[in-house]
Amino acid sequence: QVLLVESGGGLVQAGGSLRLSCAASGLTSSVAGMGWFRQAPGKEREFVAAINRSDGSTNYADSLKGRFTISRDNAKNTVYLQMIELKPDDTAVYYCAALHFTSRPSSPKTWGQGTQVTVSS
């Protein structure tokens, strides 16, 4: 089965940067994209960014454009989320997801276990 392992989370001061990694194994042809989602305490899980597995096209949550960048290394089956100018409101568990059939955020997903990002003020 698809297995996703996130890493790179941690504690960072406001204004700092962090890069998350998602190492994937067991990817099949049905995986059309990879995405990042996050869930803050007491809130619903929300879309952050997605990237098409084939052509590398990306899309982002509007509020995060310019601060977060998703990228991929298909040869390594790894997707990254570069986060800059971090704010306390970015504090959340960040989840990697394999997006099946299309790279749209609404596509069926296989989830990773999540990695905690905490931004201190």
GROMACS .gro file of C-alpha atoms in nm:
model
  121
    1GLN     CA    1   0.000   0.000   0.000
    2VAL     CA    2   0.095   0.364  -0.026
    3LEU     CA    3   0.306   0.470   0.270
    4LEU     CA    4   0.388   0.833   0.340
    5VAL     CA    5   0.631   0.945   0.607
    6GLU     CA    6   0.655   1.313   0.693
    7SER     CA    7   0.958   1.470   0.853
    8GLY     CA    8   1.109   1.810   0.916
    9GLY     CA    9   0.862   1.950   1.163
   10GLY     CA   10   0.965   2.113   1.484
   11LEU     CA   11   0.971   2.434   1.682
   12VAL     CA   12   1.060   2.754   1.504
   13GLN     CA   13   1.037   3.121   1.592
   14ALA     CA   14   0.798   3.351   1.412
   15GLY     CA   15   0.956   3.477   1.093
   16GLY     CA   16   1.163   3.166   1.052
   17SER     CA   17   1.163   2.897   0.789
   18LEU     CA   18   1.114   2.525   0.780
   19ARG     CA   19   1.114   2.259   0.512
   20LEU     CA   20   0.897   1.952   0.543
   21SER     CA   21   0.961   1.632   0.355
   22CYS     CA   22   0.728   1.350   0.261
   23ALA     CA   23   0.891   1.026   0.160
   24ALA     CA   24   0.657   0.800  -0.032
   25SER     CA   25   0.670   0.432  -0.103
   26GLY     CA   26   0.430   0.198  -0.273
   27LEU     CA   27   0.306   0.464  -0.513
   28THR     CA   28   0.095   0.328  -0.796
   29SER     CA   29  -0.016   0.476  -1.124
   30SER     CA   30  -0.336   0.592  -0.960
   31VAL     CA   31  -0.142   0.855  -0.765
   32ALA     CA   32  -0.174   1.166  -0.978
   33GLY     CA   33  -0.045   1.419  -0.730
   34MET     CA   34   0.079   1.490  -0.384
   35GLY     CA   35  -0.050   1.741  -0.140
   36TRP     CA   36   0.000   1.900   0.196
   37PHE     CA   37  -0.277   1.967   0.444
   38ARG     CA   38  -0.269   2.093   0.797
   39GLN     CA   39  -0.482   2.079   1.106
   40ALA     CA   40  -0.449   2.330   1.386
   41PRO     CA   41  -0.577   2.256   1.736
   42GLY     CA   42  -0.954   2.275   1.747
   43LYS     CA   43  -0.986   2.331   1.373
   44GLU     CA   44  -1.069   2.128   1.067
   45ARG     CA   45  -0.803   1.995   0.838
   46GLU     CA   46  -0.736   2.239   0.558
   47PHE     CA   47  -0.568   2.233   0.221
   48VAL     CA   48  -0.222   2.386   0.192
   49ALA     CA   49  -0.071   2.294  -0.144
   50ALA     CA   50  -0.070   2.028  -0.413
   51ILE     CA   51   0.153   1.929  -0.701
   52ASN     CA   52   0.081   1.722  -1.008
   53ARG     CA   53   0.295   1.411  -1.024
   54SER     CA   54   0.335   1.422  -1.399
   55ASP     CA   55   0.376   1.784  -1.506
   56GLY     CA   56   0.469   1.951  -1.178
   57SER     CA   57   0.189   2.205  -1.184
   58THR     CA   58   0.096   2.339  -0.843
   59ASN     CA   59  -0.185   2.501  -0.659
   60TYR     CA   60  -0.204   2.663  -0.318
   61ALA     CA   61  -0.443   2.787  -0.061
   62ASP     CA   62  -0.486   3.153  -0.146
   63SER     CA   63  -0.380   3.271   0.197
   64LEU     CA   64  -0.049   3.087   0.175
   65LYS     CA   65   0.066   3.191  -0.170
   66GLY     CA   66   0.406   3.355  -0.155
   67ARG     CA   67   0.509   3.197   0.175
   68PHE     CA   68   0.474   2.826   0.108
   69THR     CA   69   0.620   2.639  -0.186
   70ILE     CA   70   0.556   2.279  -0.277
   71SER     CA   71   0.810   2.089  -0.483
   72ARG     CA   72   0.887   1.733  -0.576
   73ASP     CA   73   1.162   1.495  -0.665
   74ASN     CA   74   0.993   1.216  -0.853
   75ALA     CA   75   1.311   1.012  -0.874
   76LYS     CA   76   1.322   1.006  -0.495
   77ASN     CA   77   0.946   0.978  -0.455
   78THR     CA   78   0.964   1.276  -0.224
   79VAL     CA   79   0.760   1.591  -0.197
   80TYR     CA   80   0.863   1.899  -0.001
   81LEU     CA   81   0.695   2.195   0.155
   82GLN     CA   82   0.918   2.498   0.200
   83MET     CA   83   0.768   2.736   0.451
   84ILE     CA   84   0.901   3.086   0.508
   85GLU     CA   85   0.796   3.382   0.718
   86LEU     CA   86   0.622   3.149   0.955
   87LYS     CA   87   0.356   3.281   1.185
   88PRO     CA   88   0.208   3.144   1.506
   89ASP     CA   89  -0.111   3.075   1.311
   90ASP     CA   90   0.086   2.828   1.101
   91THR     CA   91   0.114   2.604   1.405
   92ALA     CA   92  -0.049   2.275   1.311
   93VAL     CA   93   0.006   1.914   1.235
   94TYR     CA   94   0.103   1.898   0.870
   95TYR     CA   95  -0.007   1.596   0.672
   96CYS     CA   96   0.119   1.468   0.344
   97ALA     CA   97  -0.133   1.305   0.113
   98ALA     CA   98  -0.122   1.103  -0.205
   99LEU     CA   99  -0.394   1.225  -0.439
  100HIS     CA  100  -0.552   0.956  -0.646
  101PHE     CA  101  -0.669   0.996  -1.007
  102THR     CA  102  -0.626   1.374  -1.016
  103SER     CA  103  -0.410   1.625  -0.834
  104ARG     CA  104  -0.706   1.825  -0.711
  105PRO     CA  105  -0.727   1.869  -0.334
  106SER     CA  106  -1.066   1.700  -0.334
  107SER     CA  107  -0.930   1.379  -0.483
  108PRO     CA  108  -0.936   1.056  -0.285
  109LYS     CA  109  -0.638   1.052  -0.051
  110THR     CA  110  -0.397   0.832   0.129
  111TRP     CA  111  -0.262   1.011   0.434
  112GLY     CA  112   0.069   1.023   0.609
  113GLN     CA  113   0.091   1.028   0.986
  114GLY     CA  114   0.163   1.398   1.014
  115THR     CA  115   0.444   1.610   1.152
  116GLN     CA  116   0.406   1.882   1.412
  117VAL     CA  117   0.503   2.239   1.328
  118THR     CA  118   0.501   2.483   1.616
  119VAL     CA  119   0.573   2.851   1.558
  120SER     CA  120   0.650   3.054   1.867
  121SER     CA  121   0.585   3.424   1.900
   0.00000   0.00000   0.00000
